[in-house]
């Protein structure tokens, strides 16, 4: 069976010098065997290990019959910016977001591509991990995030264990690229644009080389960015905290009046006052912090800075430099 759609791999890279050649060889071998036109778009997100120097060599030595691009960022802008840049540069009728470390394999991408080609009623095929080979703490954190996100976001729902590893039509990419926000959360954006998605199970392979770039701190920041970007629920919680604190303060005031006026009991002074100041002061700072997070996002978005700056953009058809 022939598959008419061309495919572009969008491959964000951060310190992946040991994986580039292996990924390129395995990807082209896999799709060449099926006669499917494949383009690879590497996006180097400020690597410090010579990744782009290697990409320059690989792009230069690759035959134009195997289209390849390499985008070099001026610094590290993050994976979300790399995915955005790769989608902008891609020329395939379908796009696949895939990592360079070969945990997400070209063979799985081929299976997902075929499903998308065979099922025109679907716009996206998303890989869903059957079993996460992670620590109990990390599994608990991710489970809690999805449960919390889906519980407080009324407009969209993110399926648990669905990764960024997806194959989708270029119309979906156009929709994602039309969203102007700078602080992006891809899982939420895919859910928000609302195209029909087919979830397929997959089991990640062992990482070919290197180690994970995600830390607990970066995952927590990523999760917080997703929640703040898709719901105002924390602001509503802040309002309820304020109301409950005010009600508690009012009830305590009535108690003091009752104790002093009706019973003539001496009211303890400093310890009670100190506890109340610390309690309500902490609540006020918490509420102000939540409000500040939303204001800071508005402040940053209001600058209208570009999502990334490309220092250099190479292809094996022509070479040039561009800045975005």
PDB file of C-alpha atoms in Angstrom:
ATOM      1  CA  UNK A   1       0.000   0.000   0.000  1.00  0.00           C
ATOM      2  CA  UNK A   2       1.262   3.466  -0.859  1.00  0.00           C
ATOM      3  CA  UNK A   3       0.925   6.317   1.607  1.00  0.00           C
ATOM      4  CA  UNK A   4       0.567   9.690  -0.129  1.00  0.00           C
ATOM      5  CA  UNK A   5       1.331  11.990   2.804  1.00  0.00           C
ATOM      6  CA  UNK A   6       4.832  13.281   3.391  1.00  0.00           C
ATOM      7  CA  UNK A   7       5.983  13.404   7.006  1.00  0.00           C
ATOM      8  CA  UNK A   8       8.223  15.796   8.929  1.00  0.00           C
ATOM      9  CA  UNK A   9       9.952  14.777  12.130  1.00  0.00           C
ATOM     10  CA  UNK A  10      10.297  17.690  14.565  1.00  0.00           C
ATOM     11  CA  UNK A  11      13.206  16.770  16.849  1.00  0.00           C
ATOM     12  CA  UNK A  12      14.113  19.121  19.733  1.00  0.00           C
ATOM     13  CA  UNK A  13      17.734  18.657  20.779  1.00  0.00           C
ATOM     14  CA  UNK A  14      19.485  19.593  23.997  1.00  0.00           C
ATOM     15  CA  UNK A  15      22.912  17.986  24.432  1.00  0.00           C
ATOM     16  CA  UNK A  16      22.145  15.103  22.073  1.00  0.00           C
ATOM     17  CA  UNK A  17      25.495  14.845  20.299  1.00  0.00           C
ATOM     18  CA  UNK A  18      25.668  11.076  20.893  1.00  0.00           C
ATOM     19  CA  UNK A  19      22.233  10.419  19.400  1.00  0.00           C
ATOM     20  CA  UNK A  20      22.038  12.533  16.221  1.00  0.00           C
ATOM     21  CA  UNK A  21      23.639  10.161  13.714  1.00  0.00           C
ATOM     22  CA  UNK A  22      21.931   7.109  15.164  1.00  0.00           C
ATOM     23  CA  UNK A  23      18.527   8.796  15.076  1.00  0.00           C
ATOM     24  CA  UNK A  24      18.990  10.026  11.503  1.00  0.00           C
ATOM     25  CA  UNK A  25      20.088   6.620  10.195  1.00  0.00           C
ATOM     26  CA  UNK A  26      17.334   4.712  11.947  1.00  0.00           C
ATOM     27  CA  UNK A  27      14.603   7.159  10.934  1.00  0.00           C
ATOM     28  CA  UNK A  28      15.438   7.232   7.227  1.00  0.00           C
ATOM     29  CA  UNK A  29      15.974   3.457   7.065  1.00  0.00           C
ATOM     30  CA  UNK A  30      12.572   2.879   8.653  1.00  0.00           C
ATOM     31  CA  UNK A  31      10.634   5.147   6.302  1.00  0.00           C
ATOM     32  CA  UNK A  32      12.652   4.382   3.167  1.00  0.00           C
ATOM     33  CA  UNK A  33      11.674   0.732   3.547  1.00  0.00           C
ATOM     34  CA  UNK A  34       8.023   1.803   3.237  1.00  0.00           C
ATOM     35  CA  UNK A  35       8.620   4.303   0.418  1.00  0.00           C
ATOM     36  CA  UNK A  36       7.411   7.230   2.550  1.00  0.00           C
ATOM     37  CA  UNK A  37       8.879  10.695   2.106  1.00  0.00           C
ATOM     38  CA  UNK A  38      10.440  11.798   5.394  1.00  0.00           C
ATOM     39  CA  UNK A  39      11.929  15.137   6.380  1.00  0.00           C
ATOM     40  CA  UNK A  40      13.838  15.613   9.643  1.00  0.00           C
ATOM     41  CA  UNK A  41      13.851  19.027  11.321  1.00  0.00           C
ATOM     42  CA  UNK A  42      16.359  19.171  14.179  1.00  0.00           C
ATOM     43  CA  UNK A  43      16.029  22.149  16.536  1.00  0.00           C
ATOM     44  CA  UNK A  44      19.100  22.723  18.695  1.00  0.00           C
ATOM     45  CA  UNK A  45      17.922  24.363  21.907  1.00  0.00           C
ATOM     46  CA  UNK A  46      21.177  25.926  23.089  1.00  0.00           C
ATOM     47  CA  UNK A  47      23.147  22.698  23.556  1.00  0.00           C
ATOM     48  CA  UNK A  48      26.551  22.904  25.217  1.00  0.00           C
ATOM     49  CA  UNK A  49      28.069  19.657  23.911  1.00  0.00           C
ATOM     50  CA  UNK A  50      28.703  20.419  20.243  1.00  0.00           C
ATOM     51  CA  UNK A  51      25.305  19.218  19.026  1.00  0.00           C
ATOM     52  CA  UNK A  52      24.955  21.910  16.373  1.00  0.00           C
ATOM     53  CA  UNK A  53      28.500  21.427  15.089  1.00  0.00           C
ATOM     54  CA  UNK A  54      27.611  17.786  14.500  1.00  0.00           C
ATOM     55  CA  UNK A  55      24.276  18.779  12.932  1.00  0.00           C
ATOM     56  CA  UNK A  56      26.168  21.023  10.519  1.00  0.00           C
ATOM     57  CA  UNK A  57      28.207  18.010   9.392  1.00  0.00           C
ATOM     58  CA  UNK A  58      25.203  15.691   9.200  1.00  0.00           C
ATOM     59  CA  UNK A  59      23.106  18.155   7.184  1.00  0.00           C
ATOM     60  CA  UNK A  60      25.984  18.817   4.809  1.00  0.00           C
ATOM     61  CA  UNK A  61      26.668  15.153   4.108  1.00  0.00           C
ATOM     62  CA  UNK A  62      23.024  14.062   3.737  1.00  0.00           C
ATOM     63  CA  UNK A  63      21.732  13.601   0.205  1.00  0.00           C
ATOM     64  CA  UNK A  64      18.956  16.068  -0.776  1.00  0.00           C
ATOM     65  CA  UNK A  65      16.711  13.075  -1.476  1.00  0.00           C
ATOM     66  CA  UNK A  66      16.473  12.883   2.321  1.00  0.00           C
ATOM     67  CA  UNK A  67      15.372  16.413   3.286  1.00  0.00           C
ATOM     68  CA  UNK A  68      16.893  17.679   6.498  1.00  0.00           C
ATOM     69  CA  UNK A  69      16.941  20.955   8.397  1.00  0.00           C
ATOM     70  CA  UNK A  70      18.757  22.161  11.483  1.00  0.00           C
ATOM     71  CA  UNK A  71      17.674  25.252  13.413  1.00  0.00           C
ATOM     72  CA  UNK A  72      20.153  26.733  15.887  1.00  0.00           C
ATOM     73  CA  UNK A  73      18.773  28.835  18.747  1.00  0.00           C
ATOM     74  CA  UNK A  74      20.823  31.745  20.057  1.00  0.00           C
ATOM     75  CA  UNK A  75      20.399  30.289  23.569  1.00  0.00           C
ATOM     76  CA  UNK A  76      18.270  27.790  25.447  1.00  0.00           C
ATOM     77  CA  UNK A  77      14.604  28.765  25.027  1.00  0.00           C
ATOM     78  CA  UNK A  78      13.053  25.484  26.198  1.00  0.00           C
ATOM     79  CA  UNK A  79      11.416  22.489  24.569  1.00  0.00           C
ATOM     80  CA  UNK A  80       8.127  24.278  23.879  1.00  0.00           C
ATOM     81  CA  UNK A  81       9.924  26.908  21.800  1.00  0.00           C
ATOM     82  CA  UNK A  82      11.836  24.160  19.975  1.00  0.00           C
ATOM     83  CA  UNK A  83       8.605  22.369  19.068  1.00  0.00           C
ATOM     84  CA  UNK A  84       7.117  25.637  17.819  1.00  0.00           C
ATOM     85  CA  UNK A  85      10.183  26.408  15.678  1.00  0.00           C
ATOM     86  CA  UNK A  86      10.201  22.895  14.249  1.00  0.00           C
ATOM     87  CA  UNK A  87       6.533  23.076  13.274  1.00  0.00           C
ATOM     88  CA  UNK A  88       7.150  26.448  11.613  1.00  0.00           C
ATOM     89  CA  UNK A  89      10.018  25.056   9.553  1.00  0.00           C
ATOM     90  CA  UNK A  90       8.430  21.707   8.634  1.00  0.00           C
ATOM     91  CA  UNK A  91       7.149  21.158   5.114  1.00  0.00           C
ATOM     92  CA  UNK A  92       5.491  17.750   5.401  1.00  0.00           C
ATOM     93  CA  UNK A  93       1.765  17.206   5.058  1.00  0.00           C
ATOM     94  CA  UNK A  94       1.953  15.455   8.423  1.00  0.00           C
ATOM     95  CA  UNK A  95       4.181  16.234  11.410  1.00  0.00           C
ATOM     96  CA  UNK A  96       5.575  14.034  14.150  1.00  0.00           C
ATOM     97  CA  UNK A  97       6.940  15.388  17.442  1.00  0.00           C
ATOM     98  CA  UNK A  98       9.656  12.992  18.575  1.00  0.00           C
ATOM     99  CA  UNK A  99      12.691  13.059  20.875  1.00  0.00           C
ATOM    100  CA  UNK A 100      16.236  12.434  19.680  1.00  0.00           C
ATOM    101  CA  UNK A 101      17.169   9.919  22.390  1.00  0.00           C
ATOM    102  CA  UNK A 102      15.214   7.104  20.665  1.00  0.00           C
ATOM    103  CA  UNK A 103      12.978   6.369  23.611  1.00  0.00           C
ATOM    104  CA  UNK A 104      10.272   7.313  21.138  1.00  0.00           C
ATOM    105  CA  UNK A 105      11.194   5.149  18.182  1.00  0.00           C
ATOM    106  CA  UNK A 106      10.821   5.843  14.438  1.00  0.00           C
ATOM    107  CA  UNK A 107       9.127   2.439  14.198  1.00  0.00           C
ATOM    108  CA  UNK A 108       6.376   3.579  16.559  1.00  0.00           C
ATOM    109  CA  UNK A 109       6.133   6.844  14.620  1.00  0.00           C
ATOM    110  CA  UNK A 110       5.666   4.833  11.410  1.00  0.00           C
ATOM    111  CA  UNK A 111       2.882   2.813  13.026  1.00  0.00           C
ATOM    112  CA  UNK A 112       1.165   6.021  14.155  1.00  0.00           C
ATOM    113  CA  UNK A 113       1.611   7.592  10.702  1.00  0.00           C
ATOM    114  CA  UNK A 114      -0.040   4.598   9.039  1.00  0.00           C
ATOM    115  CA  UNK A 115      -2.977   4.780  11.429  1.00  0.00           C
ATOM    116  CA  UNK A 116      -3.436   8.464  10.612  1.00  0.00           C
ATOM    117  CA  UNK A 117      -3.240   7.778   6.871  1.00  0.00           C
ATOM    118  CA  UNK A 118      -5.712   4.899   7.115  1.00  0.00           C
ATOM    119  CA  UNK A 119      -8.196   6.810   9.281  1.00  0.00           C
ATOM    120  CA  UNK A 120      -9.061  10.125   7.600  1.00  0.00           C
ATOM    121  CA  UNK A 121     -11.639  10.852  10.285  1.00  0.00           C
ATOM    122  CA  UNK A 122      -8.801  11.457  12.772  1.00  0.00           C
ATOM    123  CA  UNK A 123      -6.459  14.447  12.787  1.00  0.00           C
ATOM    124  CA  UNK A 124      -4.026  13.366  15.505  1.00  0.00           C
ATOM    125  CA  UNK A 125      -2.571  10.054  16.630  1.00  0.00           C
ATOM    126  CA  UNK A 126      -1.115  10.381  20.128  1.00  0.00           C
ATOM    127  CA  UNK A 127       1.096   7.844  21.894  1.00  0.00           C
ATOM    128  CA  UNK A 128      -0.057   6.765  25.343  1.00  0.00           C
ATOM    129  CA  UNK A 129       2.442   5.043  27.644  1.00  0.00           C
ATOM    130  CA  UNK A 130       1.251   1.624  28.763  1.00  0.00           C
ATOM    131  CA  UNK A 131       3.492   1.543  31.815  1.00  0.00           C
ATOM    132  CA  UNK A 132       5.736   4.302  33.096  1.00  0.00           C
ATOM    133  CA  UNK A 133       9.196   3.070  34.112  1.00  0.00           C
ATOM    134  CA  UNK A 134       9.642   5.787  36.706  1.00  0.00           C
ATOM    135  CA  UNK A 135      10.025   6.149  40.434  1.00  0.00           C
ATOM    136  CA  UNK A 136       6.956   5.920  42.644  1.00  0.00           C
ATOM    137  CA  UNK A 137       7.333   9.585  43.606  1.00  0.00           C
ATOM    138  CA  UNK A 138       7.400  10.709  39.959  1.00  0.00           C
ATOM    139  CA  UNK A 139       4.431   8.511  39.065  1.00  0.00           C
ATOM    140  CA  UNK A 140       2.484   9.930  42.004  1.00  0.00           C
ATOM    141  CA  UNK A 141       3.385  13.484  40.989  1.00  0.00           C
ATOM    142  CA  UNK A 142       2.227  12.996  37.404  1.00  0.00           C
ATOM    143  CA  UNK A 143      -0.955  11.200  38.457  1.00  0.00           C
ATOM    144  CA  UNK A 144      -1.745  14.031  40.867  1.00  0.00           C
ATOM    145  CA  UNK A 145      -1.100  16.634  38.176  1.00  0.00           C
ATOM    146  CA  UNK A 146      -3.472  15.084  35.626  1.00  0.00           C
ATOM    147  CA  UNK A 147      -6.159  14.542  38.242  1.00  0.00           C
ATOM    148  CA  UNK A 148      -5.832  18.121  39.499  1.00  0.00           C
ATOM    149  CA  UNK A 149      -5.682  19.663  36.017  1.00  0.00           C
ATOM    150  CA  UNK A 150      -8.720  17.796  34.725  1.00  0.00           C
ATOM    151  CA  UNK A 151     -10.580  18.520  37.939  1.00  0.00           C
ATOM    152  CA  UNK A 152     -10.159  22.301  37.798  1.00  0.00           C
ATOM    153  CA  UNK A 153     -10.114  22.944  34.037  1.00  0.00           C
ATOM    154  CA  UNK A 154     -13.699  22.842  32.816  1.00  0.00           C
ATOM    155  CA  UNK A 155     -12.983  23.672  29.151  1.00  0.00           C
ATOM    156  CA  UNK A 156     -10.516  20.915  28.273  1.00  0.00           C
ATOM    157  CA  UNK A 157      -9.319  17.538  29.499  1.00  0.00           C
ATOM    158  CA  UNK A 158      -5.854  16.061  29.108  1.00  0.00           C
ATOM    159  CA  UNK A 159      -5.777  12.255  28.966  1.00  0.00           C
ATOM    160  CA  UNK A 160      -3.357  10.808  31.516  1.00  0.00           C
ATOM    161  CA  UNK A 161      -0.106   9.260  30.231  1.00  0.00           C
ATOM    162  CA  UNK A 162      -0.457  10.812  26.741  1.00  0.00           C
ATOM    163  CA  UNK A 163       2.906  12.252  25.769  1.00  0.00           C
ATOM    164  CA  UNK A 164       4.001  14.892  23.267  1.00  0.00           C
ATOM    165  CA  UNK A 165       4.898  12.019  20.929  1.00  0.00           C
ATOM    166  CA  UNK A 166       2.245  12.545  18.256  1.00  0.00           C
ATOM    167  CA  UNK A 167       1.645  12.393  14.525  1.00  0.00           C
ATOM    168  CA  UNK A 168      -0.809  14.960  13.194  1.00  0.00           C
ATOM    169  CA  UNK A 169      -1.911  16.708  10.049  1.00  0.00           C
ATOM    170  CA  UNK A 170      -0.486  20.090   9.093  1.00  0.00           C
ATOM    171  CA  UNK A 171      -3.868  21.723   9.703  1.00  0.00           C
ATOM    172  CA  UNK A 172      -3.364  20.938  13.395  1.00  0.00           C
ATOM    173  CA  UNK A 173       0.097  22.535  13.266  1.00  0.00           C
ATOM    174  CA  UNK A 174      -1.387  25.633  11.633  1.00  0.00           C
ATOM    175  CA  UNK A 175      -3.888  25.893  14.483  1.00  0.00           C
ATOM    176  CA  UNK A 176      -1.151  25.531  17.106  1.00  0.00           C
ATOM    177  CA  UNK A 177       1.074  28.082  15.376  1.00  0.00           C
ATOM    178  CA  UNK A 178      -1.800  30.576  15.271  1.00  0.00           C
ATOM    179  CA  UNK A 179      -1.894  30.700  19.078  1.00  0.00           C
ATOM    180  CA  UNK A 180       0.255  33.707  20.028  1.00  0.00           C
ATOM    181  CA  UNK A 181       1.041  32.931  23.667  1.00  0.00           C
ATOM    182  CA  UNK A 182       4.676  32.751  24.666  1.00  0.00           C
ATOM    183  CA  UNK A 183       4.350  30.555  27.768  1.00  0.00           C
ATOM    184  CA  UNK A 184       3.153  27.378  26.121  1.00  0.00           C
ATOM    185  CA  UNK A 185       1.965  24.023  27.411  1.00  0.00           C
ATOM    186  CA  UNK A 186       1.672  21.655  24.459  1.00  0.00           C
ATOM    187  CA  UNK A 187      -0.498  19.008  26.095  1.00  0.00           C
ATOM    188  CA  UNK A 188      -3.059  21.664  26.976  1.00  0.00           C
ATOM    189  CA  UNK A 189      -2.826  23.346  23.574  1.00  0.00           C
ATOM    190  CA  UNK A 190      -3.448  20.068  21.733  1.00  0.00           C
ATOM    191  CA  UNK A 191      -6.552  19.568  23.865  1.00  0.00           C
ATOM    192  CA  UNK A 192      -7.668  23.176  23.392  1.00  0.00           C
ATOM    193  CA  UNK A 193      -7.542  23.217  19.563  1.00  0.00           C
ATOM    194  CA  UNK A 194      -9.976  20.314  19.692  1.00  0.00           C
ATOM    195  CA  UNK A 195      -9.095  18.104  16.719  1.00  0.00           C
ATOM    196  CA  UNK A 196     -10.149  14.471  16.804  1.00  0.00           C
ATOM    197  CA  UNK A 197      -7.450  12.357  18.456  1.00  0.00           C
ATOM    198  CA  UNK A 198      -6.759   8.626  18.373  1.00  0.00           C
ATOM    199  CA  UNK A 199      -4.787   7.361  21.364  1.00  0.00           C
ATOM    200  CA  UNK A 200      -2.508   4.366  20.788  1.00  0.00           C
ATOM    201  CA  UNK A 201      -0.508   2.486  23.429  1.00  0.00           C
ATOM    202  CA  UNK A 202       3.273   2.338  23.253  1.00  0.00           C
ATOM    203  CA  UNK A 203       6.145   1.378  25.491  1.00  0.00           C
ATOM    204  CA  UNK A 204       9.195   3.675  25.446  1.00  0.00           C
ATOM    205  CA  UNK A 205      12.545   2.072  24.662  1.00  0.00           C
ATOM    206  CA  UNK A 206      15.616   2.581  26.772  1.00  0.00           C
ATOM    207  CA  UNK A 207      17.404   5.849  26.088  1.00  0.00           C
ATOM    208  CA  UNK A 208      20.110   5.290  23.460  1.00  0.00           C
ATOM    209  CA  UNK A 209      22.623   7.652  25.068  1.00  0.00           C
ATOM    210  CA  UNK A 210      22.637  10.343  27.721  1.00  0.00           C
ATOM    211  CA  UNK A 211      20.234  10.946  30.574  1.00  0.00           C
ATOM    212  CA  UNK A 212      16.902  12.702  31.094  1.00  0.00           C
ATOM    213  CA  UNK A 213      16.974  16.503  30.999  1.00  0.00           C
ATOM    214  CA  UNK A 214      13.920  16.731  33.261  1.00  0.00           C
ATOM    215  CA  UNK A 215      14.344  17.285  36.991  1.00  0.00           C
ATOM    216  CA  UNK A 216      11.645  17.298  39.663  1.00  0.00           C
ATOM    217  CA  UNK A 217      11.967  21.079  39.815  1.00  0.00           C
ATOM    218  CA  UNK A 218      11.547  21.535  36.048  1.00  0.00           C
ATOM    219  CA  UNK A 219       8.566  19.146  36.008  1.00  0.00           C
ATOM    220  CA  UNK A 220       6.929  21.069  38.845  1.00  0.00           C
ATOM    221  CA  UNK A 221       7.495  24.364  37.002  1.00  0.00           C
ATOM    222  CA  UNK A 222       6.104  22.845  33.805  1.00  0.00           C
ATOM    223  CA  UNK A 223       3.013  21.580  35.646  1.00  0.00           C
ATOM    224  CA  UNK A 224       2.435  24.961  37.307  1.00  0.00           C
ATOM    225  CA  UNK A 225       2.756  26.668  33.927  1.00  0.00           C
ATOM    226  CA  UNK A 226       0.087  24.350  32.516  1.00  0.00           C
ATOM    227  CA  UNK A 227      -2.358  25.042  35.330  1.00  0.00           C
ATOM    228  CA  UNK A 228      -1.813  28.811  35.287  1.00  0.00           C
ATOM    229  CA  UNK A 229      -2.097  28.879  31.495  1.00  0.00           C
ATOM    230  CA  UNK A 230      -5.470  27.151  31.258  1.00  0.00           C
ATOM    231  CA  UNK A 231      -7.510  28.082  34.303  1.00  0.00           C
ATOM    232  CA  UNK A 232      -8.168  30.919  36.737  1.00  0.00           C
ATOM    233  CA  UNK A 233      -9.038  28.396  39.426  1.00  0.00           C
ATOM    234  CA  UNK A 234      -6.136  29.458  41.716  1.00  0.00           C
ATOM    235  CA  UNK A 235      -7.600  32.976  41.778  1.00  0.00           C
ATOM    236  CA  UNK A 236     -10.962  31.587  42.817  1.00  0.00           C
ATOM    237  CA  UNK A 237      -9.248  29.603  45.572  1.00  0.00           C
ATOM    238  CA  UNK A 238      -7.549  32.817  46.698  1.00  0.00           C
ATOM    239  CA  UNK A 239     -10.968  34.496  46.963  1.00  0.00           C
ATOM    240  CA  UNK A 240     -12.335  31.630  49.064  1.00  0.00           C
ATOM    241  CA  UNK A 241      -9.266  31.691  51.297  1.00  0.00           C
ATOM    242  CA  UNK A 242      -9.852  35.384  51.887  1.00  0.00           C
ATOM    243  CA  UNK A 243     -13.543  34.852  52.639  1.00  0.00           C
ATOM    244  CA  UNK A 244     -12.896  31.965  55.021  1.00  0.00           C
ATOM    245  CA  UNK A 245     -10.115  33.890  56.770  1.00  0.00           C
ATOM    246  CA  UNK A 246     -12.377  36.915  57.153  1.00  0.00           C
ATOM    247  CA  UNK A 247     -15.196  34.769  58.514  1.00  0.00           C
ATOM    248  CA  UNK A 248     -12.816  33.118  60.959  1.00  0.00           C
ATOM    249  CA  UNK A 249     -11.559  36.503  62.110  1.00  0.00           C
ATOM    250  CA  UNK A 250     -15.110  37.760  62.577  1.00  0.00           C
ATOM    251  CA  UNK A 251     -16.113  34.685  64.623  1.00  0.00           C
ATOM    252  CA  UNK A 252     -13.032  35.074  66.788  1.00  0.00           C
ATOM    253  CA  UNK A 253     -13.878  38.751  67.327  1.00  0.00           C
ATOM    254  CA  UNK A 254     -17.357  37.769  68.538  1.00  0.00           C
ATOM    255  CA  UNK A 255     -15.769  35.245  70.894  1.00  0.00           C
ATOM    256  CA  UNK A 256     -13.482  37.901  72.373  1.00  0.00           C
ATOM    257  CA  UNK A 257     -16.439  40.243  72.890  1.00  0.00           C
ATOM    258  CA  UNK A 258     -18.401  37.436  74.552  1.00  0.00           C
ATOM    259  CA  UNK A 259     -15.547  36.500  76.854  1.00  0.00           C
ATOM    260  CA  UNK A 260     -14.786  40.054  77.895  1.00  0.00           C
ATOM    261  CA  UNK A 261     -18.220  41.719  78.015  1.00  0.00           C
ATOM    262  CA  UNK A 262     -20.444  38.918  79.271  1.00  0.00           C
ATOM    263  CA  UNK A 263     -18.144  36.841  81.444  1.00  0.00           C
ATOM    264  CA  UNK A 264     -15.600  39.439  82.398  1.00  0.00           C
ATOM    265  CA  UNK A 265     -12.787  37.037  81.540  1.00  0.00           C
ATOM    266  CA  UNK A 266      -9.381  38.481  80.958  1.00  0.00           C
ATOM    267  CA  UNK A 267      -8.479  37.949  77.311  1.00  0.00           C
ATOM    268  CA  UNK A 268      -4.944  36.661  76.683  1.00  0.00           C
ATOM    269  CA  UNK A 269      -3.037  39.237  74.759  1.00  0.00           C
ATOM    270  CA  UNK A 270       0.263  38.855  73.008  1.00  0.00           C
ATOM    271  CA  UNK A 271       0.340  35.122  72.102  1.00  0.00           C
ATOM    272  CA  UNK A 272      -3.130  35.273  70.559  1.00  0.00           C
ATOM    273  CA  UNK A 273      -2.344  38.484  68.695  1.00  0.00           C
ATOM    274  CA  UNK A 274       0.959  37.136  67.384  1.00  0.00           C
ATOM    275  CA  UNK A 275      -0.649  33.925  66.117  1.00  0.00           C
ATOM    276  CA  UNK A 276      -3.400  35.824  64.345  1.00  0.00           C
ATOM    277  CA  UNK A 277      -0.946  38.214  62.715  1.00  0.00           C
ATOM    278  CA  UNK A 278       1.190  35.335  61.456  1.00  0.00           C
ATOM    279  CA  UNK A 279      -1.834  33.366  60.241  1.00  0.00           C
ATOM    280  CA  UNK A 280      -3.579  36.159  58.378  1.00  0.00           C
ATOM    281  CA  UNK A 281      -0.313  37.667  57.189  1.00  0.00           C
ATOM    282  CA  UNK A 282       0.612  34.315  55.631  1.00  0.00           C
ATOM    283  CA  UNK A 283      -2.785  33.976  54.008  1.00  0.00           C
ATOM    284  CA  UNK A 284      -2.524  37.476  52.547  1.00  0.00           C
ATOM    285  CA  UNK A 285       0.936  36.798  51.133  1.00  0.00           C
ATOM    286  CA  UNK A 286      -0.292  33.524  49.629  1.00  0.00           C
ATOM    287  CA  UNK A 287      -3.211  35.246  47.919  1.00  0.00           C
ATOM    288  CA  UNK A 288      -0.968  38.076  46.697  1.00  0.00           C
ATOM    289  CA  UNK A 289       1.477  35.493  45.375  1.00  0.00           C
ATOM    290  CA  UNK A 290      -1.233  33.808  43.297  1.00  0.00           C
ATOM    291  CA  UNK A 291      -2.388  37.153  41.932  1.00  0.00           C
ATOM    292  CA  UNK A 292       1.237  38.056  41.241  1.00  0.00           C
ATOM    293  CA  UNK A 293       1.748  34.900  39.167  1.00  0.00           C
ATOM    294  CA  UNK A 294      -1.093  35.876  36.850  1.00  0.00           C
ATOM    295  CA  UNK A 295       0.054  39.501  36.669  1.00  0.00           C
ATOM    296  CA  UNK A 296       3.594  38.425  35.833  1.00  0.00           C
ATOM    297  CA  UNK A 297       2.302  36.272  32.973  1.00  0.00           C
ATOM    298  CA  UNK A 298       0.328  39.217  31.617  1.00  0.00           C
ATOM    299  CA  UNK A 299       3.407  41.423  31.978  1.00  0.00           C
ATOM    300  CA  UNK A 300       5.621  38.987  30.087  1.00  0.00           C
ATOM    301  CA  UNK A 301       3.036  38.357  27.360  1.00  0.00           C
ATOM    302  CA  UNK A 302       2.510  42.104  26.996  1.00  0.00           C
ATOM    303  CA  UNK A 303       6.115  42.548  25.877  1.00  0.00           C
ATOM    304  CA  UNK A 304       5.345  40.548  22.706  1.00  0.00           C
ATOM    305  CA  UNK A 305       8.839  39.136  22.581  1.00  0.00           C
ATOM    306  CA  UNK A 306       9.440  36.342  20.042  1.00  0.00           C
ATOM    307  CA  UNK A 307       9.174  32.807  21.308  1.00  0.00           C
ATOM    308  CA  UNK A 308      12.733  32.111  20.158  1.00  0.00           C
ATOM    309  CA  UNK A 309      15.606  33.603  18.189  1.00  0.00           C
ATOM    310  CA  UNK A 310      17.177  31.439  15.481  1.00  0.00           C
ATOM    311  CA  UNK A 311      20.876  32.138  15.112  1.00  0.00           C
ATOM    312  CA  UNK A 312      21.260  29.868  12.102  1.00  0.00           C
ATOM    313  CA  UNK A 313      19.042  27.721   9.896  1.00  0.00           C
ATOM    314  CA  UNK A 314      20.602  25.002   7.724  1.00  0.00           C
ATOM    315  CA  UNK A 315      19.097  22.668   5.156  1.00  0.00           C
ATOM    316  CA  UNK A 316      20.708  20.145   2.814  1.00  0.00           C
ATOM    317  CA  UNK A 317      19.105  21.992  -0.095  1.00  0.00           C
ATOM    318  CA  UNK A 318      20.314  25.462   0.671  1.00  0.00           C
ATOM    319  CA  UNK A 319      21.982  27.173   3.597  1.00  0.00           C
ATOM    320  CA  UNK A 320      21.247  30.493   5.132  1.00  0.00           C
ATOM    321  CA  UNK A 321      20.698  32.420   8.285  1.00  0.00           C
ATOM    322  CA  UNK A 322      17.444  33.675   9.683  1.00  0.00           C
ATOM    323  CA  UNK A 323      16.275  35.413  12.801  1.00  0.00           C
ATOM    324  CA  UNK A 324      12.816  35.233  14.317  1.00  0.00           C
TER     325      UNK A 324
END
